[in-house]
Amino acid sequence: MMKGAKPNVLEAIGGTPIVKLNHVTKDIDSEVYVKLEYMNPGGSTKDRIGAYMLDQAVKEGKLKPGGTIIEGTSGNTGVGLAMWAAIHGYKCIFVLADKQSKEKIDNLRAFGAKVVVCPTNVEPEDPRSYYSVSKRLADTIPNSFYVNQYDNLHNRNTHYNWTAPEMFEQTQGDFDVFMAGVGTGGTITGCGKFFKEKMPNVEIVGIDCVGSIIAHYHKTGEICEAHSYVLEGVGEDFIPENYDFSVIDDFEIVGDKESFLMTRKLLKYEGIYAGGSAGAAICGAIKYAQKQKTPKKILVLLHDSGNRYASKIYNDDWMSDNGYLDASFNVQIADVLQELEKNNSVETIKDNATIGEAISLMDGKGFTQIPVLNNAGDIVGLVSEKHLVKPVLMGEFQRDDNISLAFSNKYKVVDKNELLENVAEALLKKEVALITENGKLVDILTEIDVLHYFSKKDRI
Ligand SMILES: Cc1ncc(COP(=O)(O)O)c(C=O)c1O
């Protein structure tokens, strides 16, 4: 055995760092520290519960050699279980809700697991729900073990015996508040119980999402109606057995959009590449901090890695198509141009030019599109690289043909004093806005410019 090496990947789970947030928290007096659980080998804190629950199942004789591990999982627990199964030689079947990201599903299949995808918007008791399907599979497949992270108390025991003592040792208990997103309740309950035993004054605060029933139940003891939401991993539409509300002092409730925008900010300003529930947790921590009379040291557990959300939260098209990029288009185009420090000058070409001249101009200056003006300086068209180069290569146009043959109609003319909302739809359809002042062209605005504007304005 090589010195310093771990005997297998399961031994590499845990020991994740705690780091201070320095930028996204600049408007609050409290300090926020984050436990980077995405640094576990499978990319989430669920590596811990996967290994722990299965070790216990073997000890208790519930999982026997050659058996099949079955679980309803939002993806992360599946990876943790699959890693353990790979090392110990077991088969896995995972049941997922169809709102889970494609990366999570592909990941589990890559581990050799069978993946069954079920509809998200059905009641837990519905035979199509992923809870019902998991249970049915476990009842019908011989020598199978249904892990059931919701009601298997070794989920919260994992965090009581492992994650929380690790954080306590790292910090020597030097924090006032512990916060974590809640799903099965394992993290908040296991950590909460351990910290309450060691630190009588600690506050334990869960982060739930709009649409979930957990925080409402904690406050009122009543089960309310659940509504759909897009965040993955946080919130539930029933109360799993892992909850012990006596160790949870309070909840903060956050929405999809603010959570996704904060997830992006964590990466942009703190270099922390985490999943959506991490953004939710930090929104919750900031809301909590804003209500405090004295500054607190807040420790927040971030559950999983951002690379499971590359096609969603970290994809501009997905964010904008779903309305998560702040659609505050209620701003004058002139202000947008000023914020972008555009220099009010735009390269144009005359309507008597040839296609060859337009291509040379674009080539020389690196433009992808050029507005075409007549002798009076009025806009008569737009030529774009896409509409010019291919037809020339295919022999449809000659280089000395007149430019008007290659006009593109993918533009909208708008005065700089109009609101951005008047061109927002066109820009999102990848058209360009030709900006005029007193009828004369002064600038061009593209979808990328608008994204730059919003990111400068701190909206992403
Ligand atoms: C990404 C993510 N965040 C938060 C949670 C919530 O943690 P717990 O189930 O321990 O309450 C989960 C659990 O599935 C998760 O996958």
PDB file of N, CA and C in Angstrom, residues 402-455:
ATOM      1  N   ASN A 402     -24.737  42.736 -56.172  1.00  0.00           N
ATOM      2  CA  ASN A 402     -25.095  43.822 -55.254  1.00  0.00           C
ATOM      3  C   ASN A 402     -25.509  43.261 -53.897  1.00  0.00           C
ATOM      4  N   ILE A 403     -25.140  43.993 -52.883  1.00  0.00           N
ATOM      5  CA  ILE A 403     -25.342  43.567 -51.495  1.00  0.00           C
ATOM      6  C   ILE A 403     -26.818  43.322 -51.146  1.00  0.00           C
ATOM      7  N   SER A 404     -27.721  43.995 -51.873  1.00  0.00           N
ATOM      8  CA  SER A 404     -29.143  43.884 -51.523  1.00  0.00           C
ATOM      9  C   SER A 404     -29.652  42.453 -51.676  1.00  0.00           C
ATOM     10  N   LEU A 405     -28.955  41.625 -52.496  1.00  0.00           N
ATOM     11  CA  LEU A 405     -29.377  40.224 -52.651  1.00  0.00           C
ATOM     12  C   LEU A 405     -29.290  39.465 -51.340  1.00  0.00           C
ATOM     13  N   ALA A 406     -28.371  39.920 -50.444  1.00  0.00           N
ATOM     14  CA  ALA A 406     -28.086  39.134 -49.227  1.00  0.00           C
ATOM     15  C   ALA A 406     -28.651  39.784 -47.968  1.00  0.00           C
ATOM     16  N   PHE A 407     -29.628  40.669 -48.128  1.00  0.00           N
ATOM     17  CA  PHE A 407     -30.174  41.328 -46.936  1.00  0.00           C
ATOM     18  C   PHE A 407     -30.806  40.313 -45.983  1.00  0.00           C
ATOM     19  N   SER A 408     -30.580  40.556 -44.693  1.00  0.00           N
ATOM     20  CA  SER A 408     -31.218  39.734 -43.663  1.00  0.00           C
ATOM     21  C   SER A 408     -32.382  40.557 -43.087  1.00  0.00           C
ATOM     22  N   ASN A 409     -33.482  39.890 -42.741  1.00  0.00           N
ATOM     23  CA  ASN A 409     -34.573  40.661 -42.139  1.00  0.00           C
ATOM     24  C   ASN A 409     -34.610  40.470 -40.621  1.00  0.00           C
ATOM     25  N   LYS A 410     -33.537  39.927 -40.072  1.00  0.00           N
ATOM     26  CA  LYS A 410     -33.530  39.637 -38.629  1.00  0.00           C
ATOM     27  C   LYS A 410     -33.049  40.837 -37.823  1.00  0.00           C
ATOM     28  N   TYR A 411     -33.751  41.952 -37.963  1.00  0.00           N
ATOM     29  CA  TYR A 411     -33.398  43.119 -37.158  1.00  0.00           C
ATOM     30  C   TYR A 411     -34.644  43.958 -36.900  1.00  0.00           C
ATOM     31  N   LYS A 412     -34.488  44.801 -35.893  1.00  0.00           N
ATOM     32  CA  LYS A 412     -35.587  45.700 -35.552  1.00  0.00           C
ATOM     33  C   LYS A 412     -34.978  47.080 -35.334  1.00  0.00           C
ATOM     34  N   VAL A 413     -35.618  48.126 -35.881  1.00  0.00           N
ATOM     35  CA  VAL A 413     -35.100  49.482 -35.705  1.00  0.00           C
ATOM     36  C   VAL A 413     -35.841  50.130 -34.537  1.00  0.00           C
ATOM     37  N   VAL A 414     -35.072  50.731 -33.620  1.00  0.00           N
ATOM     38  CA  VAL A 414     -35.709  51.304 -32.441  1.00  0.00           C
ATOM     39  C   VAL A 414     -34.939  52.544 -31.978  1.00  0.00           C
ATOM     40  N   ASP A 415     -35.671  53.549 -31.508  1.00  0.00           N
ATOM     41  CA  ASP A 415     -35.023  54.786 -31.051  1.00  0.00           C
ATOM     42  C   ASP A 415     -34.363  54.562 -29.687  1.00  0.00           C
ATOM     43  N   LYS A 416     -33.233  55.250 -29.431  1.00  0.00           N
ATOM     44  CA  LYS A 416     -32.499  55.009 -28.185  1.00  0.00           C
ATOM     45  C   LYS A 416     -33.278  55.456 -26.947  1.00  0.00           C
ATOM     46  N   ASN A 417     -34.324  56.283 -27.127  1.00  0.00           N
ATOM     47  CA  ASN A 417     -35.110  56.700 -25.964  1.00  0.00           C
ATOM     48  C   ASN A 417     -36.235  55.728 -25.622  1.00  0.00           C
ATOM     49  N   GLU A 418     -36.394  54.704 -26.475  1.00  0.00           N
ATOM     50  CA  GLU A 418     -37.430  53.707 -26.160  1.00  0.00           C
ATOM     51  C   GLU A 418     -36.934  52.753 -25.080  1.00  0.00           C
ATOM     52  N   LEU A 419     -37.887  51.958 -24.543  1.00  0.00           N
ATOM     53  CA  LEU A 419     -37.512  51.012 -23.489  1.00  0.00           C
ATOM     54  C   LEU A 419     -36.950  49.721 -24.089  1.00  0.00           C
ATOM     55  N   LEU A 420     -36.059  49.101 -23.321  1.00  0.00           N
ATOM     56  CA  LEU A 420     -35.450  47.849 -23.764  1.00  0.00           C
ATOM     57  C   LEU A 420     -36.511  46.780 -24.021  1.00  0.00           C
ATOM     58  N   GLU A 421     -37.627  46.859 -23.261  1.00  0.00           N
ATOM     59  CA  GLU A 421     -38.673  45.830 -23.431  1.00  0.00           C
ATOM     60  C   GLU A 421     -39.238  45.826 -24.857  1.00  0.00           C
ATOM     61  N   ASN A 422     -39.106  46.950 -25.586  1.00  0.00           N
ATOM     62  CA  ASN A 422     -39.620  46.990 -26.956  1.00  0.00           C
ATOM     63  C   ASN A 422     -38.811  46.141 -27.929  1.00  0.00           C
ATOM     64  N   VAL A 423     -37.577  45.808 -27.549  1.00  0.00           N
ATOM     65  CA  VAL A 423     -36.774  44.947 -28.433  1.00  0.00           C
ATOM     66  C   VAL A 423     -36.383  43.639 -27.759  1.00  0.00           C
ATOM     67  N   ALA A 424     -36.793  43.464 -26.485  1.00  0.00           N
ATOM     68  CA  ALA A 424     -36.349  42.279 -25.741  1.00  0.00           C
ATOM     69  C   ALA A 424     -36.692  40.987 -26.464  1.00  0.00           C
ATOM     70  N   GLU A 425     -37.950  40.919 -26.934  1.00  0.00           N
ATOM     71  CA  GLU A 425     -38.382  39.671 -27.566  1.00  0.00           C
ATOM     72  C   GLU A 425     -37.561  39.381 -28.827  1.00  0.00           C
ATOM     73  N   ALA A 426     -37.337  40.427 -29.635  1.00  0.00           N
ATOM     74  CA  ALA A 426     -36.549  40.256 -30.858  1.00  0.00           C
ATOM     75  C   ALA A 426     -35.132  39.800 -30.516  1.00  0.00           C
ATOM     76  N   LEU A 427     -34.540  40.415 -29.485  1.00  0.00           N
ATOM     77  CA  LEU A 427     -33.162  40.056 -29.123  1.00  0.00           C
ATOM     78  C   LEU A 427     -33.081  38.612 -28.649  1.00  0.00           C
ATOM     79  N   LEU A 428     -34.069  38.194 -27.858  1.00  0.00           N
ATOM     80  CA  LEU A 428     -34.044  36.820 -27.357  1.00  0.00           C
ATOM     81  C   LEU A 428     -34.221  35.822 -28.497  1.00  0.00           C
ATOM     82  N   LYS A 429     -34.826  36.301 -29.629  1.00  0.00           N
ATOM     83  CA  LYS A 429     -34.943  35.426 -30.811  1.00  0.00           C
ATOM     84  C   LYS A 429     -33.703  35.550 -31.695  1.00  0.00           C
ATOM     85  N   LYS A 430     -32.636  36.123 -31.137  1.00  0.00           N
ATOM     86  CA  LYS A 430     -31.328  36.270 -31.808  1.00  0.00           C
ATOM     87  C   LYS A 430     -31.355  37.284 -32.951  1.00  0.00           C
ATOM     88  N   GLU A 431     -32.367  38.172 -32.949  1.00  0.00           N
ATOM     89  CA  GLU A 431     -32.327  39.269 -33.924  1.00  0.00           C
ATOM     90  C   GLU A 431     -31.460  40.377 -33.331  1.00  0.00           C
ATOM     91  N   VAL A 432     -31.091  41.391 -34.169  1.00  0.00           N
ATOM     92  CA  VAL A 432     -30.323  42.495 -33.603  1.00  0.00           C
ATOM     93  C   VAL A 432     -31.196  43.751 -33.614  1.00  0.00           C
ATOM     94  N   ALA A 433     -30.889  44.661 -32.703  1.00  0.00           N
ATOM     95  CA  ALA A 433     -31.625  45.927 -32.654  1.00  0.00           C
ATOM     96  C   ALA A 433     -30.717  47.011 -33.235  1.00  0.00           C
ATOM     97  N   LEU A 434     -31.226  47.719 -34.258  1.00  0.00           N
ATOM     98  CA  LEU A 434     -30.482  48.849 -34.812  1.00  0.00           C
ATOM     99  C   LEU A 434     -31.013  50.091 -34.098  1.00  0.00           C
ATOM    100  N   ILE A 435     -30.149  50.748 -33.351  1.00  0.00           N
ATOM    101  CA  ILE A 435     -30.585  51.840 -32.484  1.00  0.00           C
ATOM    102  C   ILE A 435     -30.411  53.181 -33.204  1.00  0.00           C
ATOM    103  N   THR A 436     -31.473  53.974 -33.215  1.00  0.00           N
ATOM    104  CA  THR A 436     -31.411  55.260 -33.918  1.00  0.00           C
ATOM    105  C   THR A 436     -31.616  56.420 -32.950  1.00  0.00           C
ATOM    106  N   GLU A 437     -31.137  57.609 -33.428  1.00  0.00           N
ATOM    107  CA  GLU A 437     -31.404  58.854 -32.702  1.00  0.00           C
ATOM    108  C   GLU A 437     -31.804  59.856 -33.775  1.00  0.00           C
ATOM    109  N   ASN A 438     -32.964  60.458 -33.622  1.00  0.00           N
ATOM    110  CA  ASN A 438     -33.501  61.352 -34.667  1.00  0.00           C
ATOM    111  C   ASN A 438     -33.492  60.662 -36.038  1.00  0.00           C
ATOM    112  N   GLY A 439     -33.806  59.390 -36.046  1.00  0.00           N
ATOM    113  CA  GLY A 439     -33.929  58.664 -37.308  1.00  0.00           C
ATOM    114  C   GLY A 439     -32.613  58.160 -37.885  1.00  0.00           C
ATOM    115  N   LYS A 440     -31.482  58.545 -37.292  1.00  0.00           N
ATOM    116  CA  LYS A 440     -30.183  58.108 -37.834  1.00  0.00           C
ATOM    117  C   LYS A 440     -29.587  57.008 -36.949  1.00  0.00           C
ATOM    118  N   LEU A 441     -28.975  56.030 -37.607  1.00  0.00           N
ATOM    119  CA  LEU A 441     -28.391  54.893 -36.883  1.00  0.00           C
ATOM    120  C   LEU A 441     -27.258  55.354 -35.961  1.00  0.00           C
ATOM    121  N   VAL A 442     -27.298  54.921 -34.692  1.00  0.00           N
ATOM    122  CA  VAL A 442     -26.197  55.273 -33.785  1.00  0.00           C
ATOM    123  C   VAL A 442     -25.520  54.059 -33.159  1.00  0.00           C
ATOM    124  N   ASP A 443     -26.195  52.907 -33.107  1.00  0.00           N
ATOM    125  CA  ASP A 443     -25.562  51.758 -32.464  1.00  0.00           C
ATOM    126  C   ASP A 443     -26.289  50.466 -32.824  1.00  0.00           C
ATOM    127  N   ILE A 444     -25.672  49.357 -32.425  1.00  0.00           N
ATOM    128  CA  ILE A 444     -26.303  48.039 -32.603  1.00  0.00           C
ATOM    129  C   ILE A 444     -26.358  47.381 -31.237  1.00  0.00           C
ATOM    130  N   LEU A 445     -27.435  46.679 -30.955  1.00  0.00           N
ATOM    131  CA  LEU A 445     -27.556  45.952 -29.687  1.00  0.00           C
ATOM    132  C   LEU A 445     -27.897  44.498 -30.009  1.00  0.00           C
ATOM    133  N   THR A 446     -27.165  43.570 -29.360  1.00  0.00           N
ATOM    134  CA  THR A 446     -27.438  42.144 -29.591  1.00  0.00           C
ATOM    135  C   THR A 446     -27.825  41.481 -28.257  1.00  0.00           C
ATOM    136  N   GLU A 447     -28.224  40.215 -28.350  1.00  0.00           N
ATOM    137  CA  GLU A 447     -28.605  39.475 -27.141  1.00  0.00           C
ATOM    138  C   GLU A 447     -27.429  39.425 -26.153  1.00  0.00           C
ATOM    139  N   ILE A 448     -26.224  39.254 -26.702  1.00  0.00           N
ATOM    140  CA  ILE A 448     -25.043  39.173 -25.828  1.00  0.00           C
ATOM    141  C   ILE A 448     -24.843  40.492 -25.071  1.00  0.00           C
ATOM    142  N   ASP A 449     -25.080  41.642 -25.766  1.00  0.00           N
ATOM    143  CA  ASP A 449     -24.956  42.939 -25.091  1.00  0.00           C
ATOM    144  C   ASP A 449     -25.900  42.997 -23.894  1.00  0.00           C
ATOM    145  N   VAL A 450     -27.136  42.493 -24.096  1.00  0.00           N
ATOM    146  CA  VAL A 450     -28.116  42.568 -23.020  1.00  0.00           C
ATOM    147  C   VAL A 450     -27.689  41.678 -21.850  1.00  0.00           C
ATOM    148  N   LEU A 451     -27.140  40.491 -22.170  1.00  0.00           N
ATOM    149  CA  LEU A 451     -26.649  39.621 -21.095  1.00  0.00           C
ATOM    150  C   LEU A 451     -25.513  40.310 -20.335  1.00  0.00           C
ATOM    151  N   HIS A 452     -24.616  40.984 -21.082  1.00  0.00           N
ATOM    152  CA  HIS A 452     -23.518  41.719 -20.426  1.00  0.00           C
ATOM    153  C   HIS A 452     -24.079  42.804 -19.527  1.00  0.00           C
ATOM    154  N   TYR A 453     -25.108  43.479 -20.033  1.00  0.00           N
ATOM    155  CA  TYR A 453     -25.716  44.568 -19.260  1.00  0.00           C
ATOM    156  C   TYR A 453     -26.250  44.031 -17.931  1.00  0.00           C
ATOM    157  N   PHE A 454     -27.022  42.918 -17.999  1.00  0.00           N
ATOM    158  CA  PHE A 454     -27.604  42.380 -16.770  1.00  0.00           C
ATOM    159  C   PHE A 454     -26.520  41.864 -15.832  1.00  0.00           C
ATOM    160  N   SER A 455     -25.459  41.301 -16.406  1.00  0.00           N
ATOM    161  CA  SER A 455     -24.432  40.785 -15.508  1.00  0.00           C
ATOM    162  C   SER A 455     -23.675  41.957 -14.868  1.00  0.00           C
TER     163      SER A 455
END
